[in-house]
CSV table of C-alpha atoms in Angstrom, one decimal:
chain,number,residue,atom,x,y,z
B,1,UNK,CA,86.1,8.3,-23.7
B,2,UNK,CA,86.7,8.2,-27.4
B,3,UNK,CA,83.6,9.7,-28.9
B,4,UNK,CA,84.4,12.2,-31.5
B,5,UNK,CA,81.2,14.2,-32.1
B,6,UNK,CA,79.3,15.2,-35.4
B,7,UNK,CA,80.8,18.2,-37.3
B,8,UNK,CA,84.4,17.7,-36.5
B,9,UNK,CA,86.0,15.5,-39.1
B,10,UNK,CA,86.3,16.0,-42.9
B,11,UNK,CA,84.2,14.0,-45.3
B,12,UNK,CA,87.0,11.8,-46.5
B,13,UNK,CA,88.1,10.7,-43.0
B,14,UNK,CA,84.4,9.8,-42.2
B,15,UNK,CA,83.7,8.0,-45.4
B,16,UNK,CA,87.1,6.1,-45.5
B,17,UNK,CA,86.6,5.0,-41.7
B,18,UNK,CA,83.0,4.1,-42.4
B,19,UNK,CA,84.0,1.8,-45.4
B,20,UNK,CA,86.8,0.2,-43.3
B,21,UNK,CA,84.3,-0.4,-40.4
B,22,UNK,CA,81.8,-1.9,-42.9
B,23,UNK,CA,84.4,-4.3,-44.0
B,24,UNK,CA,85.3,-5.3,-40.5
B,25,UNK,CA,81.8,-5.8,-39.6
B,26,UNK,CA,81.2,-8.1,-42.5
B,27,UNK,CA,84.2,-10.1,-41.8
B,28,UNK,CA,83.1,-10.2,-38.2
B,29,UNK,CA,79.6,-11.4,-39.0
B,30,UNK,CA,80.7,-14.1,-41.3
B,31,UNK,CA,82.7,-15.5,-38.5
B,32,UNK,CA,79.9,-15.2,-35.9
B,33,UNK,CA,77.7,-18.1,-35.8
B,34,UNK,CA,74.2,-16.9,-35.3
B,35,UNK,CA,73.9,-19.7,-32.8
B,36,UNK,CA,76.5,-17.6,-30.6
B,37,UNK,CA,74.6,-14.2,-30.9
B,38,UNK,CA,73.0,-14.4,-27.4
B,39,UNK,CA,76.4,-15.2,-25.9
B,40,UNK,CA,78.0,-12.5,-27.8
B,41,UNK,CA,75.4,-9.9,-26.7
B,42,UNK,CA,75.7,-10.8,-23.0
B,43,UNK,CA,79.4,-10.1,-23.2
B,44,UNK,CA,78.6,-7.0,-25.2
B,45,UNK,CA,76.6,-5.9,-22.4
B,46,UNK,CA,79.0,-6.4,-19.9
B,47,UNK,CA,81.3,-4.1,-21.8
B,48,UNK,CA,78.7,-1.7,-22.2
B,49,UNK,CA,77.8,-1.6,-18.4
B,50,UNK,CA,81.6,-1.4,-17.5
B,51,UNK,CA,82.1,1.6,-19.9
B,52,UNK,CA,79.5,3.6,-18.0
B,53,UNK,CA,81.3,3.2,-14.7
B,54,UNK,CA,83.2,6.1,-13.3
B,55,UNK,CA,86.7,5.1,-12.2
B,56,UNK,CA,88.3,7.8,-10.0
B,57,UNK,CA,91.9,9.0,-10.8
B,58,UNK,CA,93.3,12.0,-8.9
B,59,UNK,CA,90.8,14.8,-8.9
B,60,UNK,CA,88.7,13.5,-11.6
B,61,UNK,CA,87.2,10.1,-12.9
B,62,UNK,CA,87.5,8.3,-16.3
B,63,UNK,CA,85.1,5.9,-18.0
B,64,UNK,CA,87.1,2.8,-19.2
B,65,UNK,CA,87.4,2.2,-22.7
B,66,UNK,CA,88.3,-1.9,-22.3
B,67,UNK,CA,89.3,-2.2,-26.1
B,68,UNK,CA,92.2,-4.5,-25.1
B,69,UNK,CA,89.8,-6.6,-22.8
B,70,UNK,CA,87.4,-6.7,-25.5
B,71,UNK,CA,89.7,-7.8,-28.1
B,72,UNK,CA,91.0,-10.7,-25.8
B,73,UNK,CA,87.4,-11.8,-24.8
B,74,UNK,CA,85.5,-11.2,-28.1
B,75,UNK,CA,88.0,-11.4,-30.8
B,76,UNK,CA,86.5,-10.4,-34.2
B,77,UNK,CA,83.1,-10.1,-32.7
B,78,UNK,CA,84.4,-6.8,-31.0
B,79,UNK,CA,83.7,-5.2,-34.0
B,80,UNK,CA,80.0,-5.5,-34.1
B,81,UNK,CA,80.0,-5.1,-30.4
B,82,UNK,CA,81.5,-1.8,-30.5
B,83,UNK,CA,79.3,-0.6,-33.0
B,84,UNK,CA,76.1,-1.7,-31.2
B,85,UNK,CA,77.5,-0.2,-28.1
B,86,UNK,CA,78.0,3.2,-29.8
B,87,UNK,CA,74.4,3.1,-31.5
B,88,UNK,CA,72.9,2.5,-28.2
B,89,UNK,CA,74.8,5.5,-26.8
B,90,UNK,CA,74.0,7.8,-29.6
B,91,UNK,CA,70.4,7.0,-29.6
B,92,UNK,CA,69.7,6.8,-25.9
B,93,UNK,CA,72.3,8.8,-24.2
B,94,UNK,CA,73.3,11.5,-26.8
B,95,UNK,CA,77.0,10.2,-26.6
B,96,UNK,CA,78.8,10.6,-29.8
B,97,UNK,CA,77.1,11.1,-33.1
B,98,UNK,CA,75.7,9.7,-36.3
B,99,UNK,CA,77.9,10.4,-39.0
B,100,UNK,CA,80.9,9.5,-36.8
B,101,UNK,CA,79.6,6.0,-35.9
B,102,UNK,CA,82.0,4.5,-38.6
B,103,UNK,CA,85.0,6.3,-37.5
B,104,UNK,CA,84.4,6.0,-33.7
B,105,UNK,CA,83.8,2.1,-34.1
B,106,UNK,CA,87.0,1.9,-36.1
B,107,UNK,CA,89.0,3.8,-33.6
B,108,UNK,CA,88.0,1.5,-30.7
B,109,UNK,CA,87.5,-1.9,-32.7
B,110,UNK,CA,90.8,-1.8,-34.6
B,111,UNK,CA,93.0,-1.7,-31.4
B,112,UNK,CA,91.0,-4.6,-29.9
B,113,UNK,CA,91.5,-6.7,-33.1
B,114,UNK,CA,95.4,-5.8,-33.1
B,115,UNK,CA,95.5,-6.9,-29.4
B,116,UNK,CA,93.6,-10.0,-30.0
B,117,UNK,CA,96.0,-11.0,-32.7
B,118,UNK,CA,99.3,-10.0,-31.0
B,119,UNK,CA,98.7,-10.5,-27.4
B,120,UNK,CA,96.1,-13.2,-27.5
B,121,UNK,CA,98.5,-16.0,-28.7
B,122,UNK,CA,101.1,-14.9,-26.3
B,123,UNK,CA,98.5,-15.1,-23.4
B,124,UNK,CA,97.5,-18.7,-24.5
B,125,UNK,CA,101.0,-20.1,-23.8
B,126,UNK,CA,101.9,-17.9,-20.9
B,127,UNK,CA,101.9,-20.0,-17.6
B,128,UNK,CA,103.8,-17.8,-15.1
B,129,UNK,CA,101.1,-15.5,-13.3
B,130,UNK,CA,103.3,-12.6,-13.4
B,131,UNK,CA,103.6,-12.9,-17.2
B,132,UNK,CA,99.9,-13.3,-17.4
B,133,UNK,CA,99.5,-10.0,-15.5
B,134,UNK,CA,102.0,-8.2,-17.5
B,135,UNK,CA,100.7,-9.3,-20.8
B,136,UNK,CA,97.1,-8.1,-19.4
B,137,UNK,CA,98.6,-4.7,-18.3
B,138,UNK,CA,100.2,-4.5,-21.8
B,139,UNK,CA,96.8,-5.2,-23.6
B,140,UNK,CA,95.0,-2.5,-21.3
B,141,UNK,CA,97.6,0.2,-21.9
B,142,UNK,CA,98.0,-0.7,-25.6
B,143,UNK,CA,94.2,-0.5,-26.3
B,144,UNK,CA,94.1,3.1,-25.0
B,145,UNK,CA,97.3,4.1,-26.6
B,146,UNK,CA,96.2,2.7,-30.0
B,147,UNK,CA,92.8,4.3,-29.7
B,148,UNK,CA,94.4,7.7,-28.6
B,149,UNK,CA,96.7,7.5,-31.8
B,150,UNK,CA,93.8,6.7,-34.1
B,151,UNK,CA,91.5,9.7,-32.5
B,152,UNK,CA,94.5,12.0,-33.3
B,153,UNK,CA,95.0,10.6,-36.8
B,154,UNK,CA,91.3,11.2,-37.4
B,155,UNK,CA,91.6,14.7,-36.3
B,156,UNK,CA,95.0,15.4,-37.8
B,157,UNK,CA,93.8,14.2,-41.3
B,158,UNK,CA,90.6,16.0,-41.2
B,159,UNK,CA,92.1,19.7,-40.7
B,160,UNK,CA,95.5,21.2,-40.2
B,161,UNK,CA,94.0,23.4,-37.4
B,162,UNK,CA,93.5,20.6,-35.2
B,163,UNK,CA,97.1,19.4,-35.3
B,164,UNK,CA,98.6,21.9,-32.6
B,165,UNK,CA,96.1,20.5,-30.1
B,166,UNK,CA,96.8,16.8,-30.8
B,167,UNK,CA,99.9,16.6,-28.4
B,168,UNK,CA,97.4,17.6,-25.7
B,169,UNK,CA,94.8,15.1,-26.7
B,170,UNK,CA,97.3,12.3,-26.5
B,171,UNK,CA,98.5,13.4,-23.2
B,172,UNK,CA,94.9,13.4,-21.9
B,173,UNK,CA,94.8,9.6,-22.6
B,174,UNK,CA,97.7,8.9,-20.3
B,175,UNK,CA,95.7,8.6,-17.1
B,176,UNK,CA,93.1,6.2,-18.7
B,177,UNK,CA,96.2,4.3,-20.2
B,178,UNK,CA,97.7,3.8,-16.6
B,179,UNK,CA,94.1,2.9,-15.1
B,180,UNK,CA,93.4,0.4,-17.7
B,181,UNK,CA,96.7,-1.3,-17.5
B,182,UNK,CA,96.1,-2.0,-13.8
B,183,UNK,CA,92.5,-2.9,-14.4
B,184,UNK,CA,93.0,-5.0,-17.5
B,185,UNK,CA,96.0,-6.9,-15.6
B,186,UNK,CA,93.6,-7.8,-12.5
B,187,UNK,CA,90.8,-8.7,-14.9
B,188,UNK,CA,92.9,-11.0,-17.2
B,189,UNK,CA,94.7,-12.7,-14.2
B,190,UNK,CA,91.2,-13.5,-12.7
B,191,UNK,CA,89.9,-14.7,-15.9
B,192,UNK,CA,92.8,-16.9,-16.4
B,193,UNK,CA,92.5,-18.6,-13.1
B,194,UNK,CA,88.7,-18.9,-13.0
B,195,UNK,CA,87.4,-19.2,-16.6
B,196,UNK,CA,90.4,-19.5,-19.1
B,197,UNK,CA,88.0,-20.4,-22.1
B,198,UNK,CA,86.9,-16.7,-22.0
B,199,UNK,CA,90.4,-15.8,-23.1
B,200,UNK,CA,90.4,-18.1,-25.9
B,201,UNK,CA,89.8,-15.1,-28.3
B,202,UNK,CA,86.1,-15.8,-29.3
B,203,UNK,CA,87.4,-18.1,-32.2
B,204,UNK,CA,87.4,-21.5,-30.2
B,205,UNK,CA,83.8,-20.8,-29.0
B,206,UNK,CA,82.4,-19.6,-32.4
B,207,UNK,CA,84.1,-22.5,-34.4
J,1,UNK,CA,72.7,3.7,-17.3
J,2,UNK,CA,69.1,4.9,-16.6
J,3,UNK,CA,67.9,4.3,-20.1
J,4,UNK,CA,67.5,0.6,-19.8
J,5,UNK,CA,65.1,-1.0,-17.5
J,6,UNK,CA,64.7,-4.7,-16.8
J,7,UNK,CA,61.5,-4.5,-18.9
J,8,UNK,CA,63.7,-3.8,-21.8
J,9,UNK,CA,62.4,-0.4,-22.4
J,10,UNK,CA,64.0,2.9,-22.5
J,11,UNK,CA,63.2,5.2,-19.3
J,12,UNK,CA,64.1,8.0,-21.5
J,13,UNK,CA,60.9,7.5,-23.4
J,14,UNK,CA,58.1,9.4,-21.7
J,15,UNK,CA,55.5,10.0,-24.2
J,16,UNK,CA,56.8,10.7,-27.8
J,17,UNK,CA,53.9,12.9,-28.4
J,18,UNK,CA,53.1,13.7,-31.9
J,19,UNK,CA,56.1,12.0,-33.3
J,20,UNK,CA,54.4,8.6,-32.2
J,21,UNK,CA,52.3,8.9,-35.3
J,22,UNK,CA,55.2,8.3,-37.5
J,23,UNK,CA,56.7,4.9,-37.6
J,24,UNK,CA,60.1,3.9,-36.2
J,25,UNK,CA,61.9,3.3,-39.5
J,26,UNK,CA,61.0,6.7,-41.0
J,27,UNK,CA,62.2,8.3,-37.8
J,28,UNK,CA,65.4,6.4,-37.9
J,29,UNK,CA,65.8,7.3,-41.6
J,30,UNK,CA,65.1,11.1,-41.2
J,31,UNK,CA,67.5,11.2,-38.2
J,32,UNK,CA,70.4,9.8,-40.2
J,33,UNK,CA,69.5,12.0,-43.2
J,34,UNK,CA,69.3,15.3,-40.9
J,35,UNK,CA,72.6,14.3,-39.5
J,36,UNK,CA,74.2,14.0,-42.8
J,37,UNK,CA,72.7,17.3,-44.1
J,38,UNK,CA,73.6,19.1,-41.0
J,39,UNK,CA,77.2,18.1,-41.0
J,40,UNK,CA,77.2,19.5,-44.6
J,41,UNK,CA,75.9,23.0,-43.8
J,42,UNK,CA,78.8,24.6,-42.1
J,43,UNK,CA,77.4,28.2,-42.1
J,44,UNK,CA,76.3,29.5,-38.8
J,45,UNK,CA,72.9,31.1,-39.8
J,46,UNK,CA,72.0,27.6,-41.5
J,47,UNK,CA,73.1,25.7,-38.5
J,48,UNK,CA,71.0,27.9,-36.3
J,49,UNK,CA,68.1,27.0,-38.7
J,50,UNK,CA,68.9,23.3,-38.3
J,51,UNK,CA,69.1,23.8,-34.5
J,52,UNK,CA,65.5,25.5,-34.8
J,53,UNK,CA,64.4,22.4,-36.5
J,54,UNK,CA,65.8,20.0,-33.8
J,55,UNK,CA,64.2,22.1,-31.1
J,56,UNK,CA,60.8,21.9,-32.8
J,57,UNK,CA,61.4,18.0,-33.0
J,58,UNK,CA,62.4,17.9,-29.4
J,59,UNK,CA,59.2,19.9,-28.4
J,60,UNK,CA,57.1,17.4,-30.5
J,61,UNK,CA,58.8,14.5,-28.9
J,62,UNK,CA,58.1,16.3,-25.3
J,63,UNK,CA,61.8,15.6,-24.3
J,64,UNK,CA,62.3,16.4,-20.8
J,65,UNK,CA,64.2,19.8,-20.8
J,66,UNK,CA,66.6,19.5,-17.8
J,67,UNK,CA,68.0,15.9,-18.4
J,68,UNK,CA,68.1,16.7,-22.3
J,69,UNK,CA,70.2,19.7,-21.6
J,70,UNK,CA,72.6,17.9,-19.4
J,71,UNK,CA,73.1,15.4,-22.2
J,72,UNK,CA,73.7,18.1,-24.6
J,73,UNK,CA,76.5,19.8,-22.5
J,74,UNK,CA,78.5,16.5,-22.1
J,75,UNK,CA,81.5,16.2,-24.4
J,76,UNK,CA,84.7,14.1,-23.9
J,77,UNK,CA,87.7,16.1,-22.4
J,78,UNK,CA,89.8,15.7,-25.4
J,79,UNK,CA,87.1,17.5,-27.6
J,80,UNK,CA,87.2,20.5,-25.3
J,81,UNK,CA,91.1,20.7,-25.7
J,82,UNK,CA,90.6,20.6,-29.6
J,83,UNK,CA,87.7,23.3,-29.4
J,84,UNK,CA,89.9,25.5,-27.0
J,85,UNK,CA,92.8,25.5,-29.3
J,86,UNK,CA,90.9,26.4,-32.5
J,87,UNK,CA,90.8,30.3,-32.1
J,88,UNK,CA,94.6,30.3,-31.8
J,89,UNK,CA,95.3,28.0,-34.6
J,90,UNK,CA,93.0,29.4,-37.3
J,91,UNK,CA,94.6,32.3,-39.1
J,92,UNK,CA,92.5,35.4,-39.4
J,93,UNK,CA,91.2,38.5,-37.9
J,94,UNK,CA,92.7,39.0,-34.3
J,95,UNK,CA,89.8,39.1,-31.8
J,96,UNK,CA,91.6,38.9,-28.4
J,97,UNK,CA,95.0,37.7,-27.1
J,98,UNK,CA,95.9,35.3,-24.4
J,99,UNK,CA,99.6,35.2,-23.3
J,100,UNK,CA,100.7,36.7,-26.5
J,101,UNK,CA,98.6,34.4,-28.6
J,102,UNK,CA,96.0,36.1,-30.6
J,103,UNK,CA,92.6,34.3,-31.2
J,104,UNK,CA,91.0,34.6,-34.5
J,105,UNK,CA,87.3,35.4,-35.2
J,106,UNK,CA,87.4,32.7,-37.8
J,107,UNK,CA,88.8,30.2,-35.4
J,108,UNK,CA,86.2,31.0,-32.9
J,109,UNK,CA,83.5,30.8,-35.7
J,110,UNK,CA,84.8,27.3,-36.4
J,111,UNK,CA,84.7,26.1,-32.9
J,112,UNK,CA,80.9,27.7,-32.4
J,113,UNK,CA,80.1,25.7,-35.7
J,114,UNK,CA,81.4,22.3,-34.3
J,115,UNK,CA,79.4,22.8,-31.0
J,116,UNK,CA,76.2,23.7,-33.0
J,117,UNK,CA,76.5,21.1,-35.4
J,118,UNK,CA,77.2,18.4,-32.7
J,119,UNK,CA,74.4,19.4,-30.4
J,120,UNK,CA,71.9,19.8,-33.0
J,121,UNK,CA,72.3,16.4,-34.2
J,122,UNK,CA,72.4,15.1,-30.8
J,123,UNK,CA,69.0,16.9,-30.2
J,124,UNK,CA,67.3,15.6,-33.2
J,125,UNK,CA,68.5,12.0,-32.6
J,126,UNK,CA,67.2,12.0,-29.0
J,127,UNK,CA,63.9,13.3,-30.2
J,128,UNK,CA,63.4,11.0,-33.2
J,129,UNK,CA,65.2,7.9,-32.0
J,130,UNK,CA,65.8,8.2,-28.3
J,131,UNK,CA,62.1,8.2,-27.7
J,132,UNK,CA,61.7,4.9,-29.4
J,133,UNK,CA,61.6,1.5,-27.4
J,134,UNK,CA,64.6,-0.1,-28.1
J,135,UNK,CA,62.9,-3.0,-29.7
J,136,UNK,CA,61.3,-0.7,-32.1
J,137,UNK,CA,64.6,0.7,-33.0
J,138,UNK,CA,65.9,-2.8,-33.7
J,139,UNK,CA,62.8,-3.3,-35.9
J,140,UNK,CA,63.4,-0.1,-37.7
J,141,UNK,CA,67.1,-1.0,-38.3
J,142,UNK,CA,65.9,-4.3,-39.8
J,143,UNK,CA,63.6,-2.4,-42.2
J,144,UNK,CA,66.4,-0.2,-43.2
J,145,UNK,CA,68.3,-3.3,-44.3
J,146,UNK,CA,70.9,-3.4,-41.3
J,147,UNK,CA,72.3,-6.9,-41.4
J,148,UNK,CA,70.1,-9.2,-39.4
J,149,UNK,CA,72.8,-10.5,-37.2
J,150,UNK,CA,73.6,-6.8,-36.0
J,151,UNK,CA,69.9,-6.2,-35.3
J,152,UNK,CA,69.8,-9.3,-33.3
J,153,UNK,CA,73.0,-8.5,-31.2
J,154,UNK,CA,71.6,-5.0,-30.6
J,155,UNK,CA,68.2,-6.4,-29.5
J,156,UNK,CA,69.8,-9.1,-27.1
J,157,UNK,CA,72.5,-6.6,-25.8
J,158,UNK,CA,69.8,-4.1,-24.7
J,159,UNK,CA,68.0,-7.0,-23.1
J,160,UNK,CA,71.0,-8.0,-21.1
J,161,UNK,CA,72.3,-4.5,-20.2
J,162,UNK,CA,69.2,-4.3,-17.9
J,163,UNK,CA,70.1,-7.7,-16.4
J,164,UNK,CA,73.9,-7.0,-16.0
J,165,UNK,CA,73.3,-3.6,-14.5
J,166,UNK,CA,71.3,-5.2,-11.6
J,167,UNK,CA,74.1,-7.8,-11.3
J,168,UNK,CA,76.6,-5.1,-11.3
J,169,UNK,CA,74.7,-3.3,-8.8
J,170,UNK,CA,74.6,-6.2,-6.4
J,171,UNK,CA,78.3,-6.9,-6.7
J,172,UNK,CA,79.1,-3.1,-6.0
J,173,UNK,CA,76.8,-3.3,-3.0
J,174,UNK,CA,78.6,-6.3,-1.6
J,175,UNK,CA,82.0,-4.6,-2.1
J,176,UNK,CA,80.7,-1.5,-0.2
J,177,UNK,CA,79.5,-3.7,2.6
J,178,UNK,CA,82.9,-4.9,2.9
J,179,UNK,CA,84.2,-1.5,3.3
J,180,UNK,CA,85.2,-0.8,-0.4
J,181,UNK,CA,85.3,3.0,-1.3
J,182,UNK,CA,86.5,3.9,-4.8
J,183,UNK,CA,89.4,6.3,-4.7
J,184,UNK,CA,92.1,7.1,-7.2
J,185,UNK,CA,94.6,4.4,-6.3
J,186,UNK,CA,95.9,1.1,-7.5
J,187,UNK,CA,93.8,-0.8,-5.0
J,188,UNK,CA,90.6,0.6,-6.5
J,189,UNK,CA,91.8,0.0,-10.0
J,190,UNK,CA,92.6,-3.6,-9.2
J,191,UNK,CA,89.4,-4.1,-7.6
J,192,UNK,CA,87.4,-2.8,-10.6
J,193,UNK,CA,89.6,-5.2,-12.7
J,194,UNK,CA,88.5,-8.1,-10.7
J,195,UNK,CA,85.0,-6.7,-10.7
J,196,UNK,CA,84.7,-6.6,-14.3
J,197,UNK,CA,86.4,-9.9,-14.6
J,198,UNK,CA,83.8,-11.5,-12.2
J,199,UNK,CA,81.0,-9.9,-14.1
J,200,UNK,CA,82.3,-11.3,-17.3
J,201,UNK,CA,82.5,-14.9,-15.7
J,202,UNK,CA,79.2,-14.7,-14.2
J,203,UNK,CA,77.8,-13.4,-17.3
J,204,UNK,CA,79.4,-16.0,-19.5
J,205,UNK,CA,77.9,-18.7,-17.3
J,206,UNK,CA,74.6,-17.1,-17.6
J,207,UNK,CA,74.9,-17.0,-21.3
J,208,UNK,CA,75.7,-20.9,-21.5
J,209,UNK,CA,72.4,-21.4,-19.5
J,210,UNK,CA,70.6,-19.0,-22.0
J,211,UNK,CA,72.1,-21.0,-24.9
J,212,UNK,CA,71.2,-24.4,-23.4
J,213,UNK,CA,67.7,-23.0,-22.7
J,214,UNK,CA,67.2,-21.8,-26.2
J,215,UNK,CA,68.5,-25.0,-27.8
J,216,UNK,CA,66.0,-26.9,-25.7
J,217,UNK,CA,63.2,-24.7,-27.3
J,218,UNK,CA,64.4,-25.5,-30.7
J,219,UNK,CA,66.6,-22.5,-31.5
J,220,UNK,CA,68.5,-23.2,-34.7
J,221,UNK,CA,70.5,-20.2,-35.0
J,222,UNK,CA,67.9,-18.2,-36.9
J,223,UNK,CA,65.6,-15.6,-35.2
J,224,UNK,CA,62.3,-14.2,-36.5
J,225,UNK,CA,61.4,-10.7,-35.9
J,226,UNK,CA,58.1,-11.4,-34.2
J,227,UNK,CA,56.1,-8.0,-35.4
J,228,UNK,CA,57.1,-6.7,-38.8
J,229,UNK,CA,56.9,-2.8,-38.9
J,230,UNK,CA,53.6,-1.4,-39.9
J,231,UNK,CA,53.9,1.8,-42.0
J,232,UNK,CA,51.7,4.7,-40.8
J,233,UNK,CA,50.0,7.1,-43.0
J,234,UNK,CA,52.0,9.9,-41.4
J,235,UNK,CA,55.2,8.6,-42.8
J,236,UNK,CA,55.0,10.0,-46.3
J,237,UNK,CA,54.0,13.6,-45.3
J,238,UNK,CA,56.5,13.6,-42.5
J,239,UNK,CA,59.4,12.4,-44.6
J,240,UNK,CA,58.5,14.6,-47.5
J,241,UNK,CA,58.1,17.8,-45.3
J,242,UNK,CA,61.4,17.0,-43.6
J,243,UNK,CA,63.2,16.2,-46.9
J,244,UNK,CA,62.0,19.5,-48.4
J,245,UNK,CA,63.3,21.4,-45.4
J,246,UNK,CA,66.7,19.7,-45.7
J,247,UNK,CA,66.9,20.4,-49.3
J,248,UNK,CA,65.9,24.1,-48.6
J,249,UNK,CA,69.0,24.3,-46.3
J,250,UNK,CA,71.4,22.6,-48.7
J,251,UNK,CA,70.3,24.7,-51.6
J,252,UNK,CA,70.8,27.9,-49.3
J,253,UNK,CA,74.2,26.7,-48.4
J,254,UNK,CA,75.1,26.1,-52.2
J,255,UNK,CA,73.6,29.5,-53.4
J,256,UNK,CA,74.9,31.6,-50.8
C-alpha cells in the first residue's frame, strides 16, 4: 500500500532516503544478536504474509501496512524486516521497485520506530484493557498516517507537479488508517493478554 | 503469495531458459545497474529501447506471459491519482480539456515516462532475479557484499513465509468453518486483528522451539553459507554486453 515505483522520485530524494535507510539498517543490525535472527525472521514472515491479505472495506479492499504493530513487536529490527519484505516483493512479485527500495523502506520503517519509541513505553505501563486497546488503535492509525505523510513528502520534494495531487494521496490512506486502528487495537489487546513478552519492543528479547 | 512453496523455492521460476547460464550475482548486479540506468533515461524513445531490452530478457527467461502482464499492470491506488493529475499540473501545450482544466502534452508525456520506466524495471527484475531460487538470491546478495545478517534474515524469512502461509490458511479455514465471511465492517477488522495477533503468538512459540533446536545442534549465532557461488563462463560476456548497451543508452541521452 506504500510502494512508490521506479521513475517517480528525484535523485536527491532517492539518495537521501537510501542513505538514511542504510544508517537505520546499520544501527538495527548492531542491536540484533545473530542468535535471534531465526526468531526475527519468523516474525518478519508473519508481517509479510499479513501484508498480502485483502481486507474488505466498502466496495474495495486494502492490504494492511502494519507499521504500528511491527514497531511494537520488532522494535529496531523492523528496519531490516521491512527491507527484506520489500526486496522479496520486488524480486518475486514485481511490487515496488529497485531504486526506490531505500525510500520505501524509510517510509514504512521510520513510523514503526517512532511508534516503538512513543507508544511502546506507554503500552508497557498500561493496565486498563480499554487503555491498552486505545493505545493499539493509536499505534495502528499513526503508523498509516505517518507513512502517508512520508509518501507525500517524498513526492512533494521530488517535483512541483506532484503537489496538487497530494491531498488526494493523503486522503486515499484514510480508509486504511481506520481499518488498521481497529485491527491493531484487537491484535495488541490479544497479545497483551496471551503473550505480553511479544510487546516488549524487541529490546528485552535481544538483550 | 503463490511465489513461495514449502520447499522454499519460487513457484514463479519455471525454467530460466538461457539466463540460467549466468550466475545469480551477475544477474542481480545487472538488474540493479539496469534499474539505475533506466531511471536516468527519461526520454520516451530511449525508454522504449530499454523496454525492448527488458522484453528480450523476459523472453530469454521464459517468463509466463499472462501472470507477468498481471504483475506489470498492478500499481498502488495513490500512484494512479498522482499519474492522473500530471497532465493537468504540468504546464505546456494544451491537448484536451476536462471540466475547464486543460491537459498538457508535456504532462501526459511525463506520466507515460513514469509508467514505462516502472514497468521496464519490473519486467527486467522479474526476468533476471524473479527466476532465481530465493536461496540463490540470498547467496548472490552475500556475494555482492550485502551484510551477512540481512542475507540470513532474508533466507530464514523466505523459509518461514511458506510455513506461515500454511498456518494462516489453516486458521482462516477454521474461521470459515465457524461462519466467518470477511466484509467491510468492524467485526471483520477485529477478527483480522485477532487472527494476526494469534499468528504472531503461534509463530513466536514456534520460533522459540526453532531457537532451542538450533542451540541443541551447536548453533552459536554464526551461520555459514553452505554453497559459495560459482562464477560461470557466461558471466563476463553477459555483463560486458549488457553494460555496453546501458552505456550506449546513457550516451544517447547525453548527446541527444
